[in-house]
XYZ file of C-alpha atoms in Angstrom:
523
model
C 22.498 86.835 184.369
C 21.475 87.403 187.939
C 23.042 85.903 191.026
C 20.376 83.197 191.187
C 21.366 81.905 187.782
C 25.034 82.004 188.768
C 24.216 79.997 191.856
C 22.198 77.386 189.958
C 24.845 77.126 187.227
C 27.580 76.914 189.805
C 25.771 74.186 191.696
C 25.246 72.049 188.576
C 28.802 72.595 187.369
C 30.106 71.775 190.826
C 28.403 68.391 190.716
C 30.125 67.729 187.388
C 33.382 68.912 188.882
C 33.093 66.570 191.865
C 32.524 63.606 189.549
C 35.518 64.621 187.441
C 37.768 65.450 190.356
C 37.296 62.263 192.273
C 37.412 60.173 189.096
C 40.881 61.438 188.236
C 42.454 62.919 191.367
C 44.580 59.822 191.801
C 46.498 60.327 188.526
C 49.774 62.347 189.455
C 51.856 64.681 185.821
C 55.333 87.681 147.593
C 57.782 93.113 136.120
C 61.034 91.881 135.369
C 61.801 95.267 133.736
C 61.145 97.062 136.948
C 63.640 97.556 139.734
C 62.771 95.245 142.605
C 63.752 95.657 146.230
C 63.932 92.794 148.653
C 62.184 93.216 151.975
C 62.520 90.286 154.309
C 61.246 87.249 152.481
C 59.067 89.036 149.873
C 60.142 90.801 146.665
C 58.109 93.980 146.235
C 58.166 96.075 143.067
C 57.987 99.875 143.083
C 54.251 99.848 142.412
C 53.677 97.756 145.511
C 52.714 94.526 143.718
C 54.549 91.301 144.385
C 56.871 90.333 141.537
C 55.165 87.531 139.567
C 53.111 87.053 136.360
C 49.829 88.994 136.181
C 46.684 86.965 136.738
C 44.558 86.587 133.625
C 40.780 86.692 133.784
C 38.248 87.238 136.502
C 38.784 87.209 140.253
C 36.935 84.631 142.322
C 37.826 85.896 145.787
C 39.050 89.249 147.108
C 40.910 89.055 150.410
C 41.321 92.265 152.385
C 44.462 91.988 154.479
C 47.533 89.768 154.259
C 48.341 89.069 157.853
C 48.396 85.543 159.241
C 44.776 84.854 158.283
C 44.815 86.658 154.929
C 48.103 85.208 153.682
C 47.235 81.665 154.773
C 43.772 81.952 153.240
C 45.183 83.302 149.939
C 47.523 80.337 149.607
C 44.834 77.852 150.605
C 42.196 79.098 148.160
C 44.792 79.640 145.437
C 46.008 76.075 145.807
C 42.417 74.938 145.319
C 42.314 76.741 141.935
C 40.530 79.928 142.976
C 41.644 83.212 141.369
C 42.514 85.335 144.379
C 43.320 89.026 144.729
C 44.789 90.113 148.051
C 44.896 93.803 148.975
C 47.175 94.595 151.894
C 47.816 98.056 153.324
C 51.546 97.466 153.808
C 53.532 94.601 152.298
C 56.617 95.448 154.320
C 57.467 93.061 157.116
C 55.159 93.721 160.084
C 56.678 94.546 163.427
C 54.345 93.436 166.219
C 54.738 92.180 169.770
C 51.866 89.681 169.581
C 51.067 86.765 167.287
C 54.402 85.199 168.133
C 53.326 81.891 169.659
C 51.651 79.171 167.617
C 50.147 76.415 169.729
C 50.570 72.736 168.698
C 46.913 72.629 167.614
C 47.634 75.557 165.295
C 50.746 73.846 163.949
C 48.634 70.798 163.076
C 46.326 73.104 161.085
C 49.382 74.609 159.402
C 50.372 71.100 158.297
C 46.828 70.474 157.058
C 47.064 73.621 154.916
C 50.517 72.715 153.555
C 52.115 75.733 155.218
C 54.297 74.051 157.808
C 57.499 75.111 155.984
C 56.613 78.728 156.804
C 58.035 78.251 160.296
C 61.366 77.216 158.742
C 64.257 79.630 158.070
C 62.857 82.263 160.450
C 64.710 81.076 163.566
C 61.465 79.744 165.029
C 61.792 78.000 168.375
C 60.025 74.823 169.413
C 57.779 75.012 172.465
C 56.828 71.897 174.418
C 54.736 73.361 177.198
C 54.538 75.997 179.890
C 56.191 76.817 183.175
C 53.898 78.444 185.704
C 55.274 80.649 188.519
C 53.584 81.885 191.662
C 55.026 83.241 194.898
C 58.452 81.713 194.301
C 57.061 78.315 193.298
C 57.036 76.934 189.781
C 55.600 73.942 187.957
C 56.032 72.568 184.425
C 52.948 71.945 182.270
C 53.996 69.863 179.230
C 51.890 69.615 176.090
C 50.348 66.125 175.757
C 52.163 65.266 172.504
C 52.678 61.540 172.998
C 50.269 60.572 170.180
C 51.869 62.888 167.592
C 55.024 62.804 165.470
C 58.192 64.358 166.854
C 57.753 67.436 164.613
C 54.512 68.429 166.333
C 55.081 71.090 168.969
C 54.368 74.734 169.522
C 56.404 77.318 167.627
C 57.462 80.794 168.736
C 58.951 83.342 166.326
C 58.998 86.934 165.102
C 55.455 87.523 163.844
C 56.593 89.560 160.816
C 58.959 86.865 159.596
C 56.210 84.267 159.751
C 53.778 86.486 157.835
C 56.375 87.264 155.138
C 57.030 83.566 154.633
C 53.318 82.942 154.091
C 52.995 85.947 151.755
C 55.967 84.642 149.778
C 54.403 81.199 149.497
C 51.043 82.616 148.384
C 52.825 84.734 145.764
C 54.350 81.609 144.168
C 50.872 80.682 142.880
C 50.124 82.233 139.473
C 46.441 82.628 140.340
C 47.159 84.657 143.488
C 47.820 88.406 143.217
C 49.117 90.354 146.210
C 48.762 94.112 145.864
C 49.663 96.920 148.237
C 46.717 99.215 148.767
C 44.247 100.496 151.324
C 40.664 99.292 151.071
C 38.388 102.243 151.805
C 34.969 100.633 151.455
C 32.966 97.640 150.383
C 30.896 97.928 147.183
C 27.322 97.010 147.959
C 24.413 96.565 145.537
C 20.954 95.640 146.798
C 22.337 94.180 150.011
C 25.055 92.133 148.288
C 28.787 92.875 148.527
C 30.158 92.996 144.958
C 33.767 94.006 145.645
C 35.853 96.767 147.192
C 37.127 100.290 146.568
C 40.769 100.874 147.421
C 43.702 103.244 147.013
C 46.900 101.896 145.476
C 50.327 102.596 146.866
C 50.556 105.602 144.497
C 47.192 106.959 145.692
C 45.156 105.897 142.664
C 41.493 105.126 143.400
C 40.549 101.645 142.172
C 37.615 99.257 142.292
C 37.741 95.508 141.953
C 34.958 92.960 141.865
C 34.530 89.333 142.886
C 31.633 87.075 143.920
C 33.177 86.655 147.378
C 35.032 89.231 149.468
C 36.719 88.026 152.653
C 37.644 90.715 155.157
C 40.530 89.826 157.435
C 42.227 93.173 158.021
C 43.065 92.581 161.660
C 42.073 93.795 165.073
C 41.848 97.463 163.965
C 39.526 96.623 161.040
C 37.595 99.586 159.627
C 35.256 97.319 157.646
C 33.905 94.993 160.314
C 31.003 97.250 161.294
C 29.376 96.542 157.914
C 29.502 92.799 158.543
C 29.093 92.203 162.266
C 28.036 93.665 165.565
C 31.407 94.405 167.159
C 31.464 94.441 170.936
C 35.139 95.065 171.597
C 36.447 94.862 175.138
C 39.861 96.242 176.113
C 40.694 94.552 179.411
C 44.399 95.411 179.423
C 47.529 96.285 177.451
C 50.687 94.315 176.792
C 54.018 96.027 177.310
C 56.657 94.278 175.221
C 60.411 93.950 175.654
C 63.058 91.737 174.068
C 65.587 90.187 176.432
C 68.888 89.246 174.845
C 71.601 86.727 175.611
C 69.915 84.987 178.504
C 68.253 81.629 179.008
C 64.781 80.787 180.219
C 64.755 78.759 183.445
C 62.840 75.981 181.656
C 64.154 75.500 178.124
C 61.606 75.235 175.265
C 58.725 76.290 177.507
C 56.643 79.439 177.647
C 56.763 81.050 181.085
C 53.729 82.545 182.831
C 54.297 84.508 186.037
C 51.200 84.959 188.191
C 52.284 88.426 189.244
C 50.538 91.329 190.914
C 48.472 92.900 189.428
C 48.376 90.592 186.368
C 50.407 87.981 184.454
C 53.837 88.353 182.869
C 54.848 86.180 179.901
C 58.251 85.064 178.659
C 58.929 82.932 175.574
C 61.829 82.548 173.145
C 61.339 84.152 169.682
C 64.878 83.620 168.380
C 68.111 81.897 169.279
C 69.237 84.803 171.448
C 65.954 86.648 171.978
C 63.293 86.214 174.631
C 60.021 88.082 174.363
C 58.637 89.523 177.579
C 55.034 90.683 177.683
C 53.868 92.481 180.799
C 50.101 92.706 181.159
C 48.928 96.058 182.503
C 45.207 96.074 183.427
C 42.987 98.842 182.054
C 43.173 100.841 178.832
C 45.693 103.406 180.031
C 49.306 102.474 180.681
C 52.125 104.506 182.231
C 53.757 106.834 179.692
C 56.787 105.465 177.849
C 57.968 108.931 176.770
C 58.352 110.515 180.211
C 59.904 107.476 181.870
C 56.873 106.388 183.899
C 56.794 103.017 182.149
C 60.456 102.297 182.772
C 59.971 103.149 186.429
C 56.878 100.921 186.641
C 58.720 97.992 185.077
C 61.703 98.371 187.385
C 59.850 98.917 190.649
C 56.666 96.855 190.260
C 57.434 94.167 187.704
C 61.146 93.386 188.022
C 60.991 92.113 191.633
C 58.414 89.491 190.590
C 60.278 87.836 187.714
C 62.576 84.802 188.017
C 66.055 85.831 189.215
C 67.703 84.210 186.154
C 66.020 86.843 183.947
C 66.356 89.899 186.197
C 69.624 91.374 184.824
C 68.561 90.980 181.186
C 65.120 92.423 182.013
C 66.655 95.592 183.499
C 69.059 95.831 180.529
C 66.101 95.614 178.098
C 64.339 98.460 179.941
C 67.488 100.607 179.867
C 67.877 99.900 176.131
C 64.569 101.724 175.717
C 62.762 99.750 173.030
C 59.533 99.457 175.036
C 56.431 98.665 172.964
C 52.764 98.667 173.932
C 49.766 96.941 172.393
C 46.129 96.981 173.564
C 44.676 93.567 174.332
C 41.238 93.104 172.823
C 38.499 90.534 173.013
C 35.456 90.394 170.741
C 32.969 87.542 170.392
C 32.061 86.544 166.837
C 28.711 88.229 166.134
C 28.351 88.281 162.322
C 25.614 89.638 160.076
C 25.354 86.954 157.354
C 25.925 89.149 154.279
C 25.685 87.930 150.661
C 29.059 88.218 148.943
C 31.157 88.790 152.068
C 32.712 86.999 155.011
C 34.761 88.030 158.031
C 37.791 86.133 159.310
C 40.728 86.473 161.676
C 40.971 89.221 164.271
C 38.581 91.384 162.235
C 35.963 88.793 163.130
C 36.814 87.309 166.499
C 39.362 88.139 169.197
C 40.261 86.802 172.592
C 42.764 87.870 175.264
C 46.228 86.892 173.916
C 47.336 85.427 177.235
C 47.004 81.847 175.962
C 48.335 82.484 172.429
C 45.252 80.977 170.770
C 44.505 83.559 168.065
C 46.461 81.988 165.211
C 45.105 78.550 166.078
C 41.525 79.835 165.769
C 42.300 81.612 162.466
C 43.997 78.573 160.901
C 41.211 76.287 162.087
C 38.663 78.638 160.479
C 40.621 78.549 157.199
C 40.629 74.742 157.124
C 36.885 74.747 157.709
C 36.178 77.411 155.047
C 38.372 75.591 152.521
C 36.440 72.392 153.043
C 33.104 74.194 152.732
C 34.099 75.955 149.487
C 35.698 72.934 147.789
C 32.432 71.450 146.439
C 31.456 74.808 144.914
C 32.462 75.417 141.289
C 30.546 78.687 140.974
C 30.538 81.350 143.698
C 28.247 83.776 141.831
C 24.944 82.833 143.468
C 25.493 85.227 146.374
C 22.234 84.492 148.170
C 22.662 80.699 148.065
C 26.355 80.981 149.023
C 25.524 83.215 151.985
C 22.870 80.844 153.248
C 25.246 77.896 152.883
C 28.133 79.690 154.615
C 25.990 80.329 157.676
C 27.068 76.804 158.556
C 30.648 78.144 158.816
C 29.630 80.280 161.775
C 28.152 77.225 163.489
C 30.810 74.656 162.633
C 33.641 76.872 163.900
C 32.090 77.401 167.296
C 33.315 74.410 169.327
C 36.991 75.077 168.516
C 36.886 78.871 168.571
C 34.670 79.142 171.636
C 36.748 76.717 173.672
C 39.917 78.708 173.023
C 38.156 82.069 173.465
C 36.468 81.099 176.713
C 39.613 79.581 178.177
C 41.618 82.726 177.371
C 39.065 85.017 179.006
C 38.542 82.830 182.050
C 42.232 82.161 182.678
C 43.062 85.849 182.421
C 40.513 86.698 185.103
C 41.670 83.867 187.354
C 45.366 84.718 186.878
C 44.950 88.394 187.810
C 45.541 89.312 191.426
C 42.564 90.400 193.504
C 41.995 91.571 197.089
C 38.881 89.363 197.223
C 39.647 86.304 199.414
C 37.512 84.054 197.194
C 39.382 85.155 194.050
C 42.660 84.636 195.857
C 41.619 81.102 196.715
C 40.575 80.444 193.086
C 43.974 81.634 191.844
C 45.799 79.495 194.366
C 43.600 76.499 193.598
C 44.260 76.882 189.868
C 48.026 76.827 190.373
C 47.861 73.824 192.660
C 45.364 71.954 190.454
C 47.569 72.386 187.375
C 50.518 71.176 189.434
C 48.847 67.853 190.305
C 49.902 66.166 187.061
C 47.943 63.495 185.228
C 44.605 64.573 183.791
C 44.598 67.647 186.031
C 47.584 68.954 184.032
C 47.158 67.324 180.614
C 43.419 68.109 180.394
C 43.651 71.920 180.733
C 46.896 72.052 178.702
C 45.311 70.051 175.857
C 42.506 72.635 175.811
C 44.931 75.575 175.904
C 47.121 74.085 173.148
C 44.195 73.530 170.769
C 44.724 69.757 170.809
C 41.386 69.046 172.482
C 39.031 71.960 171.778
C 35.945 70.617 173.525
C 33.751 73.114 175.378
C 32.310 70.621 177.850
C 35.802 69.482 178.903
C 36.658 73.135 179.501
C 33.670 73.681 181.778
C 34.358 70.475 183.708
C 38.008 71.355 184.319
C 37.174 74.945 185.230
C 34.712 73.901 187.905
C 36.949 71.056 189.013
C 39.441 73.788 189.913
C 36.707 75.588 191.858
C 35.667 72.399 193.656
C 39.303 71.618 194.387
C 39.591 75.082 195.943
C 36.500 74.495 198.077
C 37.872 71.145 199.207
C 41.082 72.824 200.366
C 39.050 75.330 202.340
C 37.230 72.568 204.184
C 40.481 71.269 205.624
C 41.268 70.760 208.414
C 37.669 71.641 209.349
C 34.816 73.585 207.628
C 34.437 76.707 209.730
C 31.548 79.090 208.856
C 34.024 81.577 207.332
C 35.615 78.895 205.157
C 32.199 77.658 204.025
C 31.240 81.240 203.121
C 34.478 81.738 201.125
C 33.828 78.393 199.409
C 30.335 79.472 198.352
C 31.709 82.771 197.058
C 34.429 80.891 195.196
C 31.831 78.805 193.309
C 29.705 81.892 192.642
C 32.803 83.811 191.501
C 33.808 80.993 189.144
C 30.288 81.008 187.705
C 30.443 84.797 187.359
C 33.675 84.472 185.377
C 32.838 81.725 182.916
C 29.085 81.952 182.272
C 29.080 85.541 180.867
C 31.895 84.522 178.481
C 29.929 81.450 177.384
C 26.807 83.582 176.949
C 28.775 85.984 174.721
C 30.043 83.067 172.621
C 26.556 81.549 172.290
C 25.497 78.565 174.386
C 23.594 76.728 171.657
C 26.302 76.961 168.969
C 29.035 76.250 171.477
C 27.613 73.186 173.152
C 24.847 71.990 170.833
C 25.842 72.917 167.242
C 23.908 69.955 165.840
C 20.726 71.650 167.044
C 21.394 74.679 164.788
C 19.705 74.269 161.352
C 22.702 75.791 159.519
C 24.779 72.846 160.745
C 23.075 70.595 158.165
C 23.144 72.956 155.148
C 24.316 71.273 151.938
C 26.344 73.070 149.220
C 24.220 74.963 146.651
C 23.452 72.942 143.514
C 25.851 73.503 140.592
């Protein structure tokens, strides 16, 4: 897009923003003879297969990966009567520093899938909103949960415990087989995926076949290139710590610090544990081994965190268990392939700032379940592929809203020497602090409770217009007018490339895409 298009888009969006802003500105708010070892919540036999009766007969669906998406999908399809084989590289409890916050919209999908008990018995913590900090000021942004039952809220937890609970639940189904092994390649015949080749835990080379193979082996997938056009961006890295025996300033809220150079997150993942994630821009972070990271955290980050957390933050650094994880974003750009489908982070990623990844994955699983339910036979690969093209269209409004918001918010929340970007950041904090629709609208988008792309665009430019309005007071000097114009252009330059990457037509006008109307293949 050139600057002229940004300007035109910004102008049109600004008009929408003015209408929105002045319309609502007044509202202020997984054999018995074999020795079995227990690992977390899953019993794993020596051969790496979950302890349960062997599945008889043919496999309907192969699932590569048993993370959040793979485990949830295995249970969902198994509950619908499908014979499912799941191949996971490591069935031990994962140990990750991301995938620890499930938004309320994701929890509603968990309920819809019958998996809500998987957040029980893992010391999961309820989350009712966010607290936003900037330059010593803070504001609470509650989730708009008034229309839901008291059980509906966000959940934060240890990612590995949550995954093990879902693996355990999937393994209770006799038609679901979880096996430890590494998938090395997809088996393709005449353009159709027929199954996979994999190595078992003991190193034995195996092949397995099914009419449908679903690849959801995570953000480091080595199979995605066969099924999509991956354009992976690495905007930053998360540095993770666990703070112990301290309390968050705002109980049952995630905390976002608009720090310099980029945001810092705090949220509770256990009764006495608080996760801290420090965003470090770029692909290279200070070395943990030689002490550069510890020094960076103490000198640059520590002075910017709430004083209530300072002592525990320093203690966590001194303890030395500092973890890093690259943050990745990747628009969904699939090659519709007969016999195969991509899901989860292997398929689509967004910056984890807003904690929307699991919500997108669970929403995709609900959609895929509903699309597959009318199908008795999955063997007509060509017809199934054509039909499942509708999946890529139907998922767009939810996924694109969450993806776009994550990317846009990250760019707005990062510090910048540009005066216009500074004004946008300040305007965003103040806009979210207004209450009413100015708070509940963006938070409902972030939480997955109202995944509507148009609402996202309106709120985003309402923030920009709000920032311009502030600049015009007490009087619109030429410099202030110039900064205002740059603010609108900057906002357009942030959001429109993200929307373009997601796909304008599928995002805003899915009913105009022919695949939207595709009926299930005839039995």
